[in-house]
Coordinates of C-alpha atoms and ligand atoms in Angstrom, one line a residue:
M11 CA 36.8 43.0 -15.7
Q12 CA 38.2 43.0 -19.3
E13 CA 34.9 41.4 -20.4
A14 CA 32.9 43.9 -18.7
I15 CA 34.7 46.6 -20.4
E16 CA 34.3 44.9 -23.8
D17 CA 30.5 44.5 -23.2
K18 CA 30.2 48.1 -22.2
L19 CA 31.9 49.2 -25.6
K20 CA 29.9 46.9 -27.5
R21 CA 26.7 48.4 -26.1
R22 CA 28.0 51.9 -26.8
Y23 CA 29.0 51.2 -30.4
R24 CA 25.8 49.1 -30.8
V25 CA 27.5 45.9 -31.9
F26 CA 25.4 42.7 -31.3
E27 CA 26.6 39.3 -31.3
D28 CA 23.2 37.6 -32.4
P29 CA 19.7 38.5 -33.4
E30 CA 18.2 37.8 -29.8
S31 CA 20.6 40.2 -28.2
L32 CA 19.4 42.8 -30.7
L33 CA 16.3 42.7 -28.6
T34 CA 17.5 42.3 -25.1
E35 CA 20.7 44.3 -25.4
N36 CA 18.9 47.1 -27.1
W37 CA 16.7 48.1 -24.2
P38 CA 15.5 50.6 -23.0
T39 CA 13.4 51.5 -26.0
P40 CA 13.4 55.3 -26.3
L41 CA 11.2 57.6 -24.5
L42 CA 10.8 60.7 -26.7
K43 CA 9.4 64.1 -25.8
L44 CA 6.8 65.2 -28.0
S45 CA 7.9 68.7 -28.6
K46 CA 4.9 70.0 -30.6
V47 CA 2.4 68.2 -28.6
S48 CA 3.8 69.4 -25.2
D49 CA 3.1 72.9 -23.9
E50 CA 3.7 75.0 -20.8
T51 CA 1.3 73.0 -18.7
H52 CA 1.3 69.5 -20.4
E53 CA 4.7 67.8 -20.8
V54 CA 4.2 64.7 -23.1
W55 CA 6.5 61.8 -23.7
A56 CA 6.1 58.8 -25.7
K57 CA 7.7 55.4 -25.3
L58 CA 8.5 54.1 -28.8
E59 CA 8.0 50.3 -28.7
F60 CA 8.7 50.0 -32.3
Y61 CA 12.3 50.1 -31.6
N62 CA 11.9 46.4 -30.8
P63 CA 13.6 44.6 -33.6
F64 CA 11.4 41.7 -34.7
S65 CA 7.8 42.8 -35.0
H66 CA 8.7 46.4 -34.6
S67 CA 6.3 46.6 -31.7
I68 CA 5.8 46.0 -27.9
K69 CA 4.9 42.4 -28.6
D70 CA 8.7 41.3 -29.0
R71 CA 8.9 41.7 -25.2
A72 CA 6.1 39.5 -24.3
I73 CA 6.6 36.8 -26.9
W74 CA 10.5 36.6 -26.0
N75 CA 9.6 36.2 -22.3
M76 CA 6.9 33.5 -23.0
F77 CA 9.4 31.7 -25.4
R78 CA 12.2 32.0 -22.9
K79 CA 10.1 30.7 -20.1
A80 CA 8.7 27.6 -22.2
L81 CA 12.4 26.7 -23.0
E82 CA 13.4 27.2 -19.3
K83 CA 10.7 24.8 -18.3
G84 CA 12.3 22.3 -20.5
L85 CA 9.2 22.0 -22.6
H86 CA 9.9 19.9 -25.7
F87 CA 8.4 21.3 -28.8
D88 CA 9.4 21.6 -32.4
K89 CA 6.4 23.7 -33.6
L90 CA 4.3 26.5 -32.3
Y91 CA 0.7 27.5 -33.0
E92 CA -0.8 30.8 -32.1
A93 CA -3.9 33.0 -32.7
T94 CA -2.7 36.4 -33.9
S95 CA -3.6 39.2 -36.2
G96 CA -0.1 40.7 -36.5
N97 CA 2.7 41.7 -34.3
V98 CA 2.6 38.5 -32.1
G99 CA 2.8 36.3 -35.1
I100 CA 5.7 38.2 -36.6
A101 CA 7.7 38.4 -33.2
L102 CA 6.9 34.5 -32.7
V103 CA 8.0 33.4 -36.3
A104 CA 11.2 35.5 -35.8
L105 CA 12.1 33.8 -32.5
S106 CA 11.0 30.4 -33.9
N107 CA 13.6 30.9 -36.7
I108 CA 16.2 31.9 -34.2
Y109 CA 15.6 28.6 -32.2
G110 CA 15.0 26.3 -35.2
K111 CA 11.3 25.8 -34.5
K112 CA 8.3 25.7 -37.0
F113 CA 5.5 28.3 -36.6
R114 CA 1.9 28.2 -37.8
A115 CA -0.1 31.6 -37.5
F116 CA -3.9 31.3 -37.3
I117 CA -5.1 34.6 -38.4
P118 CA -8.6 36.2 -38.3
K119 CA -10.4 36.6 -41.6
G120 CA -10.0 40.4 -42.3
T121 CA -6.1 40.5 -41.4
P122 CA -4.4 42.8 -43.7
E123 CA -2.4 41.2 -46.6
T124 CA 0.7 43.0 -45.5
T125 CA 0.7 41.1 -42.2
E126 CA 0.2 37.8 -44.2
I127 CA 3.1 38.4 -46.4
L128 CA 5.5 39.5 -43.7
L129 CA 4.6 36.3 -41.8
K130 CA 5.4 34.3 -45.0
V131 CA 8.5 36.1 -45.8
L132 CA 9.7 34.9 -42.4
G133 CA 8.5 31.4 -43.2
A134 CA 5.4 31.1 -41.1
E135 CA 2.6 28.8 -42.2
V136 CA -0.4 31.1 -42.4
V137 CA -4.0 29.7 -41.9
R138 CA -6.7 32.4 -42.5
T139 CA -9.4 31.3 -40.6
E140 CA -13.3 32.2 -40.7
F141 CA -13.0 34.1 -37.4
E142 CA -13.8 37.8 -37.4
V143 CA -11.9 38.6 -34.3
I144 CA -9.6 36.7 -31.7
D145 CA -12.2 35.9 -29.2
R146 CA -12.6 33.0 -26.7
T147 CA -13.8 30.6 -29.2
F148 CA -10.9 31.4 -31.6
I149 CA -8.4 31.0 -28.7
E150 CA -10.0 27.7 -27.7
Y151 CA -10.0 26.5 -31.4
V152 CA -6.2 27.1 -31.7
K153 CA -5.6 25.4 -28.1
K154 CA -7.4 22.3 -29.5
K155 CA -5.4 22.2 -32.9
A156 CA -2.1 22.6 -31.0
A157 CA -3.0 19.7 -28.7
E158 CA -4.0 17.5 -31.7
D159 CA -0.8 18.2 -33.6
K160 CA 1.5 18.3 -30.4
A161 CA 2.4 21.8 -31.0
L162 CA 3.0 24.4 -28.5
N163 CA 0.5 27.2 -27.9
L164 CA 2.0 29.9 -25.9
N165 CA -1.3 31.6 -25.6
Q166 CA -0.6 35.3 -25.3
F167 CA -4.0 35.9 -23.8
E168 CA -3.5 33.5 -20.7
N169 CA 0.3 33.2 -20.4
D170 CA 1.5 35.2 -17.3
A171 CA 4.9 35.5 -19.0
N172 CA 3.2 38.2 -21.0
F173 CA 2.3 40.4 -18.1
E174 CA 5.6 39.7 -16.4
A175 CA 7.7 40.8 -19.3
H176 CA 6.1 44.3 -19.1
Y177 CA 6.3 44.3 -15.2
N178 CA 10.0 43.3 -15.1
Y179 CA 11.1 45.1 -18.2
T180 CA 9.0 47.9 -19.7
S181 CA 7.8 49.4 -16.6
L182 CA 11.2 49.2 -15.0
E183 CA 12.9 51.0 -17.9
L184 CA 10.3 53.6 -17.9
L185 CA 10.8 54.1 -14.2
K186 CA 14.6 54.6 -14.7
Q187 CA 14.0 56.9 -17.8
L188 CA 11.6 59.0 -15.5
E189 CA 14.1 59.0 -12.8
V190 CA 16.8 60.5 -15.2
L191 CA 14.6 63.2 -16.0
G192 CA 13.6 63.7 -12.5
K193 CA 9.9 63.6 -13.4
K194 CA 7.0 62.2 -11.5
P195 CA 4.3 61.0 -13.9
K196 CA 0.8 62.4 -13.7
C197 CA -0.6 59.9 -16.3
I198 CA 0.1 57.0 -18.3
I199 CA -2.1 56.1 -21.3
A200 CA -1.9 52.8 -23.0
G201 CA -4.1 50.7 -25.3
V202 CA -5.8 47.4 -24.2
G203 CA -5.1 44.2 -26.1
T204 CA -4.4 41.0 -24.0
S205 CA -3.9 44.0 -21.3
G206 CA -0.3 42.7 -20.7
H207 CA 1.4 46.1 -20.9
I208 CA -1.3 48.4 -19.3
A209 CA -2.0 46.0 -16.4
A210 CA 1.8 45.8 -15.7
L211 CA 2.6 49.5 -15.9
A212 CA -0.4 50.0 -13.6
A213 CA 0.8 47.5 -11.1
R214 CA 4.3 48.8 -11.1
F215 CA 3.6 52.6 -11.2
K216 CA 0.8 52.5 -8.7
E217 CA 3.2 50.7 -6.3
T218 CA 5.7 53.6 -6.9
F219 CA 3.6 56.6 -7.2
Y220 CA 0.2 56.4 -5.2
D221 CA -1.5 59.1 -7.2
V222 CA -0.4 58.3 -10.7
K223 CA -3.4 57.8 -13.0
V224 CA -3.6 55.0 -15.7
V225 CA -5.8 55.5 -18.6
G226 CA -6.8 52.7 -20.9
V227 CA -7.8 53.0 -24.6
E228 CA -10.2 50.9 -26.5
P229 CA -12.0 51.1 -29.9
S230 CA -15.5 52.6 -29.7
P231 CA -18.3 50.0 -30.2
G232 CA -18.3 48.7 -33.7
N233 CA -14.9 50.2 -34.5
K234 CA -11.6 48.2 -35.2
I235 CA -8.2 49.3 -34.4
P236 CA -5.5 46.6 -34.8
G237 CA -3.9 45.4 -31.6
I238 CA -6.5 46.7 -29.2
K239 CA -9.9 45.4 -27.9
R240 CA -12.9 46.4 -25.9
I241 CA -12.5 45.9 -22.3
E242 CA -15.7 43.8 -22.2
T243 CA -13.9 41.1 -23.8
R244 CA -12.3 40.6 -20.3
P245 CA -8.7 40.6 -20.9
K246 CA -7.0 38.8 -18.1
W247 CA -4.7 41.0 -16.2
I248 CA -6.6 44.2 -16.2
A249 CA -9.0 42.8 -13.8
H250 CA -6.3 42.6 -11.1
V251 CA -5.2 46.3 -11.2
K252 CA -6.8 49.8 -10.9
I253 CA -7.4 51.5 -14.1
D254 CA -8.7 55.1 -13.7
E255 CA -10.6 55.2 -16.9
V256 CA -10.9 53.7 -20.4
V257 CA -11.4 56.0 -23.4
D258 CA -13.3 55.1 -26.6
V259 CA -11.6 56.0 -29.8
R260 CA -13.1 55.6 -33.3
S261 CA -11.0 53.9 -36.1
R262 CA -11.1 57.0 -38.0
E263 CA -9.7 59.1 -35.0
A264 CA -6.9 56.6 -34.5
I265 CA -5.8 57.0 -38.2
E266 CA -6.1 60.7 -37.8
G267 CA -4.1 60.7 -34.7
A268 CA -1.4 58.8 -36.4
I269 CA -1.3 61.3 -39.2
E270 CA -1.3 64.2 -36.9
I271 CA 1.8 62.9 -35.1
A272 CA 3.4 62.2 -38.4
R273 CA 2.8 65.8 -39.4
L274 CA 3.7 67.3 -36.0
E275 CA 6.8 65.3 -34.9
G276 CA 7.8 63.7 -38.0
I277 CA 7.3 60.2 -36.5
L278 CA 5.3 57.4 -38.2
I279 CA 3.3 55.7 -35.6
G280 CA 0.7 52.8 -35.7
L281 CA -3.0 53.0 -35.3
S282 CA -3.2 52.0 -31.6
S283 CA -0.5 54.6 -30.9
G284 CA -2.7 57.2 -33.0
A285 CA -5.6 55.9 -30.6
V286 CA -3.5 56.6 -27.4
Y287 CA -2.6 60.0 -28.7
Q288 CA -6.4 60.8 -29.2
A289 CA -7.2 59.6 -25.9
F290 CA -4.5 62.0 -24.4
K291 CA -6.2 64.8 -26.2
K292 CA -9.7 63.8 -24.8
I293 CA -8.4 63.7 -21.2
R294 CA -5.8 66.3 -21.0
D295 CA -8.1 69.1 -19.6
K296 CA -9.7 66.9 -17.1
Y297 CA -6.4 65.6 -15.6
G298 CA -4.7 68.9 -15.9
P299 CA -1.1 70.1 -15.9
G300 CA 1.9 67.6 -15.6
T301 CA 4.0 64.7 -17.2
Y302 CA 2.0 62.5 -19.6
I303 CA 3.3 59.2 -20.8
L304 CA 2.1 57.8 -24.1
I305 CA 2.7 54.0 -24.8
F306 CA 3.2 54.0 -28.7
P307 CA 3.0 50.0 -29.4
D308 CA 4.1 50.0 -33.0
D309 CA 4.8 52.3 -36.2
A310 CA 2.9 52.9 -39.4
F311 CA 4.5 50.4 -41.9
K312 CA 2.0 47.6 -41.2
Y313 CA -0.9 49.8 -41.9
I314 CA -0.6 51.1 -45.4
E315 CA -3.8 49.6 -46.4
E316 CA -5.7 51.6 -43.8
F317 CA -3.9 54.7 -44.6
R318 CA -4.4 54.2 -48.4
E319 CA -8.1 53.9 -47.7
Y320 CA -8.3 57.0 -45.5
L321 CA -6.4 59.1 -48.0
K322 CA -8.3 57.7 -51.0
P323 CA -11.1 60.2 -51.5
R324 CA -8.9 63.3 -50.8
T325 CA -6.9 64.7 -53.9
T326 CA -3.5 66.0 -53.8
F327 CA -4.3 69.6 -53.4
N328 CA -5.4 68.9 -49.8
Y329 CA -1.7 68.5 -48.9
Ligands
PMP4 N1 -1.1 47.8 -29.9 C1 -0.6 47.0 -30.8 C2 -0.3 47.4 -32.2 C3 -0.5 45.7 -30.5 O1 -0.1 44.8 -31.5 C4 -0.9 45.2 -29.3 C5 -0.9 43.8 -28.9 N2 -2.2 43.2 -29.4 C6 -1.4 46.2 -28.4 C7 -1.5 47.5 -28.8 C8 -1.9 45.8 -27.0 O2 -1.0 45.2 -26.3 P1 -1.3 44.1 -25.0 O3 -1.6 42.8 -25.7 O4 0.0 44.2 -24.2 O5 -2.4 44.7 -24.3

């Protein structure tokens, strides 16, 4: 009894006994009403996944669950290898540090330097490969390297603990948050990477609300938006759920979406979040009045290089 009261007080006053509980005891991540984006007909709420402590992204959840499941299975490993272009690597090296393991990140050729520096600050060994993107060949390459060196490859693209993290945690949290608000969602909009979070949200929400729409967001052909991929790369879990529509967003639109949210709401979101916001604008009239949920996977701080490029040709008098 006394212990339960102490735990409640710790939570209330945000006292955490160790770094892992900074993740798990910190949930739910905030659900924020976008007050300027919302109007009389469309109420828009954003789930701010950058409130996760390690990678400041939604990926902390999936990595934590995959890591935990590996430990629970009694797998013996002292090093981990993973193909990653950012958030997964950062979350993985953070958890590796907590559990006293070594981590090697295999990153695609064009990974921003900011990501590499953050990985190295955390003590990861970084292998910058010649692969342009994380595709099947790259995933197989890392799998093989891990097998050769007896390292554990959690493999975020195929590991069901990824989907499960969002089915058991992200989606349930969001359901509770909407229950508190007394709102029934009209539409949930999320980016597609491994498809872990969008597929879990679709599965959980369509079980609960038969008419909720789930909209995916992918980069337009020939465009790159960090963290999300085109649906034809066949991410694992999305094939098992019903997605109502997938909206294409260009890289430039994603950046502009992030800038627009920053200037409207004062919140610095990342590029896939900017893409999710742009997708909302593209579908809002078609889907009509109601409560819209936007999943914002991370914040702006890893994308300084992209923002710098975008802002370059403009001179200060534009602002
Ligand atoms: N946005 C960002 C910034 C990400 O890092 C990721 C993960 N790759 C996603 C979106 C997509 O998430 P998921 O892997 O769950 O599809």
